[in-house]
């Protein structure tokens, strides 16, 4: 399931991050590509251990930890320290599936990439192209979100970034290891979670709500791997 999370950062906050990133020392994005996908990847990235990447990455993780939609949809166990990329002058990244396991070099920790996330940091009207296209169950879906908004999609999906033919596209991208590995199970839990919240708001019978909430937790207990 593809989930749009609006306003993880306000437009002003995103603009502030983009301004600082714009002046950063970008390197060839092939640095983190696998041998197979390297020829299809034309962009630039901020080195993983650059102080600005660390600082902004921590800010993103901190913000998401308190974002109710992100927590409900992703059921995060570990968030990979966010990376940053930049596309301009026709740069693009053709269709690929991200590596299943990534290593956080600073702590030698392995993260299974159950979900992929892109936080858009440039306003859509400042560049042409640069859509993130994700192959969903029902075909390709294209996303070009406002600065500060985030797209969450299954790590199992094929995706690409279209060529940026005008302006600069800055974004943060990272992965989440979820308590629940399977996208279909996370989708079911999220549907139930949303229904429970709506029933709570519309004043449904309390005892039934408690039972239903119990079913949610019993499913999560069955599916969670720690
Ligand atoms: Ni990718």
PDB file of C-alpha atoms and ligand atoms in Angstrom:
ATOM      1  CA  UNK A   1       0.000   0.000   0.000  1.00  0.00           C
ATOM      2  CA  UNK A   2       1.177   3.518  -0.816  1.00  0.00           C
ATOM      3  CA  UNK A   3       0.629   6.039   1.953  1.00  0.00           C
ATOM      4  CA  UNK A   4       1.010   9.774   1.704  1.00  0.00           C
ATOM      5  CA  UNK A   5       1.860  11.460   4.975  1.00  0.00           C
ATOM      6  CA  UNK A   6       1.198  15.192   4.676  1.00  0.00           C
ATOM      7  CA  UNK A   7       3.214  17.875   6.388  1.00  0.00           C
ATOM      8  CA  UNK A   8       5.802  15.871   8.279  1.00  0.00           C
ATOM      9  CA  UNK A   9       7.532  19.251   8.058  1.00  0.00           C
ATOM     10  CA  UNK A  10       5.911  22.596   7.251  1.00  0.00           C
ATOM     11  CA  UNK A  11       6.771  24.262   3.928  1.00  0.00           C
ATOM     12  CA  UNK A  12       9.009  26.728   5.811  1.00  0.00           C
ATOM     13  CA  UNK A  13      10.847  23.949   7.674  1.00  0.00           C
ATOM     14  CA  UNK A  14      11.381  22.006   4.433  1.00  0.00           C
ATOM     15  CA  UNK A  15      12.645  25.163   2.700  1.00  0.00           C
ATOM     16  CA  UNK A  16      15.143  25.710   5.529  1.00  0.00           C
ATOM     17  CA  UNK A  17      16.441  22.148   5.164  1.00  0.00           C
ATOM     18  CA  UNK A  18      16.647  22.474   1.368  1.00  0.00           C
ATOM     19  CA  UNK A  19      18.629  25.719   1.655  1.00  0.00           C
ATOM     20  CA  UNK A  20      21.268  24.088   3.836  1.00  0.00           C
ATOM     21  CA  UNK A  21      21.390  20.950   1.692  1.00  0.00           C
ATOM     22  CA  UNK A  22      21.786  22.990  -1.475  1.00  0.00           C
ATOM     23  CA  UNK A  23      25.242  24.141  -0.354  1.00  0.00           C
ATOM     24  CA  UNK A  24      26.388  20.666   0.765  1.00  0.00           C
ATOM     25  CA  UNK A  25      29.174  18.653  -0.952  1.00  0.00           C
ATOM     26  CA  UNK A  26      27.202  16.174  -3.096  1.00  0.00           C
ATOM     27  CA  UNK A  27      28.856  12.971  -4.381  1.00  0.00           C
ATOM     28  CA  UNK A  28      27.947  10.477  -7.119  1.00  0.00           C
ATOM     29  CA  UNK A  29      24.854   8.457  -6.093  1.00  0.00           C
ATOM     30  CA  UNK A  30      26.408   5.260  -7.430  1.00  0.00           C
ATOM     31  CA  UNK A  31      28.252   5.075  -4.085  1.00  0.00           C
ATOM     32  CA  UNK A  32      25.264   3.309  -2.461  1.00  0.00           C
ATOM     33  CA  UNK A  33      23.953   1.471  -5.538  1.00  0.00           C
ATOM     34  CA  UNK A  34      24.371  -2.264  -6.053  1.00  0.00           C
ATOM     35  CA  UNK A  35      26.536  -3.337  -9.020  1.00  0.00           C
ATOM     36  CA  UNK A  36      23.427  -4.220 -11.018  1.00  0.00           C
ATOM     37  CA  UNK A  37      21.520  -0.962 -10.534  1.00  0.00           C
ATOM     38  CA  UNK A  38      24.531   1.390 -10.732  1.00  0.00           C
ATOM     39  CA  UNK A  39      24.231   1.968 -14.521  1.00  0.00           C
ATOM     40  CA  UNK A  40      20.560   3.005 -14.070  1.00  0.00           C
ATOM     41  CA  UNK A  41      21.247   5.422 -11.235  1.00  0.00           C
ATOM     42  CA  UNK A  42      22.196   8.951 -12.182  1.00  0.00           C
ATOM     43  CA  UNK A  43      21.949  11.354  -9.263  1.00  0.00           C
ATOM     44  CA  UNK A  44      23.955  12.714  -6.384  1.00  0.00           C
ATOM     45  CA  UNK A  45      23.884  11.973  -2.687  1.00  0.00           C
ATOM     46  CA  UNK A  46      25.161  13.447   0.510  1.00  0.00           C
ATOM     47  CA  UNK A  47      27.792  11.128   2.072  1.00  0.00           C
ATOM     48  CA  UNK A  48      26.154   8.960   4.734  1.00  0.00           C
ATOM     49  CA  UNK A  49      28.452  10.227   7.492  1.00  0.00           C
ATOM     50  CA  UNK A  50      28.334  13.929   6.578  1.00  0.00           C
ATOM     51  CA  UNK A  51      27.422  15.989   9.695  1.00  0.00           C
ATOM     52  CA  UNK A  52      24.512  17.703   7.898  1.00  0.00           C
ATOM     53  CA  UNK A  53      23.083  14.325   6.811  1.00  0.00           C
ATOM     54  CA  UNK A  54      23.301  13.135  10.411  1.00  0.00           C
ATOM     55  CA  UNK A  55      21.767  16.284  11.872  1.00  0.00           C
ATOM     56  CA  UNK A  56      18.832  16.480   9.451  1.00  0.00           C
ATOM     57  CA  UNK A  57      18.410  12.698   9.537  1.00  0.00           C
ATOM     58  CA  UNK A  58      17.999  12.750  13.311  1.00  0.00           C
ATOM     59  CA  UNK A  59      15.453  15.547  12.985  1.00  0.00           C
ATOM     60  CA  UNK A  60      13.439  13.496  10.492  1.00  0.00           C
ATOM     61  CA  UNK A  61      13.497  10.343  12.648  1.00  0.00           C
ATOM     62  CA  UNK A  62      12.530  12.355  15.742  1.00  0.00           C
ATOM     63  CA  UNK A  63       9.604  13.968  13.902  1.00  0.00           C
ATOM     64  CA  UNK A  64       8.365  10.645  12.503  1.00  0.00           C
ATOM     65  CA  UNK A  65       8.533   8.930  15.878  1.00  0.00           C
ATOM     66  CA  UNK A  66       5.760  11.314  16.978  1.00  0.00           C
ATOM     67  CA  UNK A  67       3.738  11.127  13.741  1.00  0.00           C
ATOM     68  CA  UNK A  68       0.597   9.044  14.426  1.00  0.00           C
ATOM     69  CA  UNK A  69      -0.025   8.134  10.762  1.00  0.00           C
ATOM     70  CA  UNK A  70       3.581   7.019  10.237  1.00  0.00           C
ATOM     71  CA  UNK A  71       3.560   4.883  13.381  1.00  0.00           C
ATOM     72  CA  UNK A  72       0.157   3.306  12.586  1.00  0.00           C
ATOM     73  CA  UNK A  73       1.022   2.593   8.939  1.00  0.00           C
ATOM     74  CA  UNK A  74       4.645   1.516   9.330  1.00  0.00           C
ATOM     75  CA  UNK A  75       4.646  -0.106  12.780  1.00  0.00           C
ATOM     76  CA  UNK A  76       8.357   0.787  12.810  1.00  0.00           C
ATOM     77  CA  UNK A  77      10.941  -1.304  14.613  1.00  0.00           C
ATOM     78  CA  UNK A  78      14.073   0.361  13.200  1.00  0.00           C
ATOM     79  CA  UNK A  79      14.430   3.403  10.969  1.00  0.00           C
ATOM     80  CA  UNK A  80      17.532   3.476   8.770  1.00  0.00           C
ATOM     81  CA  UNK A  81      19.356   6.835   9.237  1.00  0.00           C
ATOM     82  CA  UNK A  82      17.887   9.021   6.452  1.00  0.00           C
ATOM     83  CA  UNK A  83      20.002   9.692   3.346  1.00  0.00           C
ATOM     84  CA  UNK A  84      19.666  12.636   0.978  1.00  0.00           C
ATOM     85  CA  UNK A  85      19.672  12.845  -2.801  1.00  0.00           C
ATOM     86  CA  UNK A  86      19.670  15.453  -5.517  1.00  0.00           C
ATOM     87  CA  UNK A  87      18.565  15.228  -9.151  1.00  0.00           C
ATOM     88  CA  UNK A  88      19.060  17.893 -11.814  1.00  0.00           C
ATOM     89  CA  UNK A  89      20.062  18.312 -15.485  1.00  0.00           C
ATOM     90  CA  UNK A  90      18.244  15.170 -16.705  1.00  0.00           C
ATOM     91  CA  UNK A  91      19.368  12.929 -13.840  1.00  0.00           C
ATOM     92  CA  UNK A  92      17.105   9.942 -13.079  1.00  0.00           C
ATOM     93  CA  UNK A  93      16.988   6.517 -11.450  1.00  0.00           C
ATOM     94  CA  UNK A  94      15.377   3.802 -13.574  1.00  0.00           C
ATOM     95  CA  UNK A  95      13.159   0.945 -12.295  1.00  0.00           C
ATOM     96  CA  UNK A  96      14.667  -1.163  -9.505  1.00  0.00           C
ATOM     97  CA  UNK A  97      13.855  -2.845  -6.185  1.00  0.00           C
ATOM     98  CA  UNK A  98      15.891  -1.697  -3.189  1.00  0.00           C
ATOM     99  CA  UNK A  99      18.292  -4.120  -1.472  1.00  0.00           C
ATOM    100  CA  UNK A 100      16.505  -6.264   1.120  1.00  0.00           C
ATOM    101  CA  UNK A 101      18.978  -5.624   3.936  1.00  0.00           C
ATOM    102  CA  UNK A 102      21.030  -2.494   4.574  1.00  0.00           C
ATOM    103  CA  UNK A 103      23.777  -2.027   7.095  1.00  0.00           C
ATOM    104  CA  UNK A 104      23.956   1.049   9.309  1.00  0.00           C
ATOM    105  CA  UNK A 105      27.716   1.484   9.059  1.00  0.00           C
ATOM    106  CA  UNK A 106      28.082   3.623  12.201  1.00  0.00           C
ATOM    107  CA  UNK A 107      26.668   0.867  14.436  1.00  0.00           C
ATOM    108  CA  UNK A 108      27.074  -2.254  12.286  1.00  0.00           C
ATOM    109  CA  UNK A 109      23.342  -2.864  12.527  1.00  0.00           C
ATOM    110  CA  UNK A 110      21.347  -4.698   9.853  1.00  0.00           C
ATOM    111  CA  UNK A 111      17.982  -3.269   8.813  1.00  0.00           C
ATOM    112  CA  UNK A 112      15.487  -5.274   6.733  1.00  0.00           C
ATOM    113  CA  UNK A 113      13.883  -2.833   4.293  1.00  0.00           C
ATOM    114  CA  UNK A 114      10.184  -3.649   4.739  1.00  0.00           C
ATOM    115  CA  UNK A 115       9.150  -0.110   3.796  1.00  0.00           C
ATOM    116  CA  UNK A 116      10.783   2.590   1.706  1.00  0.00           C
ATOM    117  CA  UNK A 117      10.198   6.277   2.402  1.00  0.00           C
ATOM    118  CA  UNK A 118      10.790   9.449   0.408  1.00  0.00           C
ATOM    119  CA  UNK A 119      10.502  12.846   2.058  1.00  0.00           C
ATOM    120  CA  UNK A 120      10.129  15.507  -0.634  1.00  0.00           C
ATOM    121  CA  UNK A 121      12.137  18.660   0.111  1.00  0.00           C
ATOM    122  CA  UNK A 122      11.700  20.746  -3.085  1.00  0.00           C
ATOM    123  CA  UNK A 123       8.396  22.365  -4.010  1.00  0.00           C
ATOM    124  CA  UNK A 124       6.910  20.607  -7.090  1.00  0.00           C
ATOM    125  CA  UNK A 125       6.635  23.825  -9.136  1.00  0.00           C
ATOM    126  CA  UNK A 126      10.394  24.476  -8.881  1.00  0.00           C
ATOM    127  CA  UNK A 127      11.343  21.467 -11.046  1.00  0.00           C
ATOM    128  CA  UNK A 128      10.010  19.487 -14.021  1.00  0.00           C
ATOM    129  CA  UNK A 129       9.928  15.683 -13.999  1.00  0.00           C
ATOM    130  CA  UNK A 130      11.313  13.920 -10.920  1.00  0.00           C
ATOM    131  CA  UNK A 131       8.119  11.989 -10.181  1.00  0.00           C
ATOM    132  CA  UNK A 132       8.576   8.961  -7.948  1.00  0.00           C
ATOM    133  CA  UNK A 133       6.787   6.142  -9.780  1.00  0.00           C
ATOM    134  CA  UNK A 134       5.913   3.033  -7.748  1.00  0.00           C
ATOM    135  CA  UNK A 135       4.501  -0.192  -9.218  1.00  0.00           C
ATOM    136  CA  UNK A 136       1.481  -0.865  -7.043  1.00  0.00           C
ATOM    137  CA  UNK A 137      -0.837  -3.893  -7.213  1.00  0.00           C
ATOM    138  CA  UNK A 138      -2.975  -2.039  -9.780  1.00  0.00           C
ATOM    139  CA  UNK A 139      -0.153  -0.624 -11.924  1.00  0.00           C
ATOM    140  CA  UNK A 140       2.244   2.324 -11.691  1.00  0.00           C
ATOM    141  CA  UNK A 141       1.426   5.245  -9.410  1.00  0.00           C
ATOM    142  CA  UNK A 142       3.211   8.537  -9.686  1.00  0.00           C
ATOM    143  CA  UNK A 143       3.965  10.864  -6.766  1.00  0.00           C
ATOM    144  CA  UNK A 144       5.350  14.380  -6.731  1.00  0.00           C
ATOM    145  CA  UNK A 145       4.482  15.699  -3.307  1.00  0.00           C
ATOM    146  CA  UNK A 146       4.742  19.122  -1.725  1.00  0.00           C
ATOM    147  CA  UNK A 147       7.925  19.892   0.217  1.00  0.00           C
ATOM    148  CA  UNK A 148       7.727  18.395   3.706  1.00  0.00           C
ATOM    149  CA  UNK A 149       5.349  15.570   2.674  1.00  0.00           C
ATOM    150  CA  UNK A 150       6.376  11.912   2.761  1.00  0.00           C
ATOM    151  CA  UNK A 151       5.549   8.858   0.649  1.00  0.00           C
ATOM    152  CA  UNK A 152       5.681   5.463   2.310  1.00  0.00           C
ATOM    153  CA  UNK A 153       5.623   2.371   0.059  1.00  0.00           C
ATOM    154  CA  UNK A 154       6.413  -1.343   0.369  1.00  0.00           C
ATOM    155  CA  UNK A 155      10.115  -2.161   0.071  1.00  0.00           C
ATOM    156  CA  UNK A 156       9.110  -5.028  -2.213  1.00  0.00           C
ATOM    157  CA  UNK A 157       7.903  -2.716  -4.990  1.00  0.00           C
ATOM    158  CA  UNK A 158       9.578  -1.709  -8.248  1.00  0.00           C
ATOM    159  CA  UNK A 159      10.073   2.048  -8.397  1.00  0.00           C
ATOM    160  CA  UNK A 160      11.905   4.763 -10.312  1.00  0.00           C
ATOM    161  CA  UNK A 161      12.534   8.499 -10.347  1.00  0.00           C
ATOM    162  CA  UNK A 162      11.766  10.198 -13.674  1.00  0.00           C
ATOM    163  CA  UNK A 163      14.403  12.497 -15.229  1.00  0.00           C
ATOM    164  CA  UNK A 164      14.522  15.992 -13.741  1.00  0.00           C
ATOM    165  CA  UNK A 165      14.560  18.255 -16.783  1.00  0.00           C
ATOM    166  CA  UNK A 166      14.370  21.655 -15.047  1.00  0.00           C
ATOM    167  CA  UNK A 167      15.391  22.849 -11.601  1.00  0.00           C
ATOM    168  CA  UNK A 168      16.621  20.723  -8.696  1.00  0.00           C
ATOM    169  CA  UNK A 169      14.843  17.935  -6.839  1.00  0.00           C
ATOM    170  CA  UNK A 170      16.066  17.436  -3.266  1.00  0.00           C
ATOM    171  CA  UNK A 171      14.713  14.617  -1.123  1.00  0.00           C
ATOM    172  CA  UNK A 172      15.489  12.401   1.810  1.00  0.00           C
ATOM    173  CA  UNK A 173      15.108   8.651   1.399  1.00  0.00           C
ATOM    174  CA  UNK A 174      15.367   5.823   3.887  1.00  0.00           C
ATOM    175  CA  UNK A 175      13.971   2.467   4.940  1.00  0.00           C
ATOM    176  CA  UNK A 176      12.000   1.073   7.817  1.00  0.00           C
ATOM    177  CA  UNK A 177      12.178  -2.368   9.350  1.00  0.00           C
ATOM    178  CA  UNK A 178       8.652  -2.983  10.566  1.00  0.00           C
ATOM    179  CA  UNK A 179       7.365  -5.092  13.437  1.00  0.00           C
ATOM    180  CA  UNK A 180       5.191  -6.686  10.729  1.00  0.00           C
ATOM    181  CA  UNK A 181       7.149  -7.806   7.672  1.00  0.00           C
ATOM    182  CA  UNK A 182       4.224  -8.391   5.251  1.00  0.00           C
ATOM    183  CA  UNK A 183       2.606  -5.420   3.533  1.00  0.00           C
ATOM    184  CA  UNK A 184      -0.802  -7.179   3.366  1.00  0.00           C
ATOM    185  CA  UNK A 185      -0.791  -7.718   7.143  1.00  0.00           C
ATOM    186  CA  UNK A 186       0.233  -4.127   7.859  1.00  0.00           C
ATOM    187  CA  UNK A 187      -2.543  -2.946   5.518  1.00  0.00           C
ATOM    188  CA  UNK A 188      -5.117  -5.023   7.369  1.00  0.00           C
ATOM    189  CA  UNK A 189      -3.943  -3.714  10.750  1.00  0.00           C
ATOM    190  CA  UNK A 190      -4.038  -0.123   9.519  1.00  0.00           C
ATOM    191  CA  UNK A 191      -7.581  -0.556   8.167  1.00  0.00           C
ATOM    192  CA  UNK A 192      -8.674  -1.918  11.528  1.00  0.00           C
ATOM    193  CA  UNK A 193      -6.865   0.853  13.399  1.00  0.00           C
ATOM    194  CA  UNK A 194      -8.577   3.552  11.313  1.00  0.00           C
ATOM    195  CA  UNK A 195     -11.990   1.891  11.778  1.00  0.00           C
ATOM    196  CA  UNK A 196     -11.505   1.704  15.558  1.00  0.00           C
ATOM    197  CA  UNK A 197     -10.619   5.402  15.690  1.00  0.00           C
ATOM    198  CA  UNK A 198     -13.661   6.345  13.601  1.00  0.00           C
ATOM    199  CA  UNK A 199     -15.941   4.216  15.794  1.00  0.00           C
ATOM    200  CA  UNK A 200     -14.445   5.880  18.874  1.00  0.00           C
ATOM    201  CA  UNK A 201     -15.153   9.330  17.440  1.00  0.00           C
ATOM    202  CA  UNK A 202     -18.723   8.474  16.503  1.00  0.00           C
ATOM    203  CA  UNK A 203     -19.431   7.147  20.011  1.00  0.00           C
ATOM    204  CA  UNK A 204     -19.834   3.444  19.234  1.00  0.00           C
ATOM    205  CA  UNK A 205     -20.614   0.923  21.977  1.00  0.00           C
ATOM    206  CA  UNK A 206     -17.703   0.894  24.424  1.00  0.00           C
ATOM    207  CA  UNK A 207     -17.610  -2.818  25.183  1.00  0.00           C
ATOM    208  CA  UNK A 208     -17.571  -3.726  21.486  1.00  0.00           C
ATOM    209  CA  UNK A 209     -14.784  -1.217  20.916  1.00  0.00           C
ATOM    210  CA  UNK A 210     -12.712  -2.765  23.679  1.00  0.00           C
ATOM    211  CA  UNK A 211     -13.178  -6.203  22.090  1.00  0.00           C
ATOM    212  CA  UNK A 212     -12.278  -4.928  18.643  1.00  0.00           C
ATOM    213  CA  UNK A 213      -9.177  -3.160  19.993  1.00  0.00           C
ATOM    214  CA  UNK A 214      -8.261  -6.457  21.647  1.00  0.00           C
ATOM    215  CA  UNK A 215      -8.521  -8.231  18.296  1.00  0.00           C
ATOM    216  CA  UNK A 216      -6.157  -5.624  16.798  1.00  0.00           C
ATOM    217  CA  UNK A 217      -3.594  -6.310  19.500  1.00  0.00           C
ATOM    218  CA  UNK A 218      -3.998 -10.068  19.267  1.00  0.00           C
ATOM    219  CA  UNK A 219      -3.332  -9.938  15.517  1.00  0.00           C
ATOM    220  CA  UNK A 220      -0.323  -7.670  16.076  1.00  0.00           C
ATOM    221  CA  UNK A 221       0.969 -10.063  18.767  1.00  0.00           C
ATOM    222  CA  UNK A 222       0.622 -12.955  16.316  1.00  0.00           C
ATOM    223  CA  UNK A 223       2.400 -11.164  13.460  1.00  0.00           C
ATOM    224  CA  UNK A 224       5.012  -9.023  15.203  1.00  0.00           C
ATOM    225  CA  UNK A 225       8.600 -10.191  15.042  1.00  0.00           C
ATOM    226  CA  UNK A 226      10.927  -8.493  17.469  1.00  0.00           C
TER     227      UNK A 226
HETATM  228 NI1  LIG B   1      15.139   2.820  -4.686  1.00  0.00          NI
END
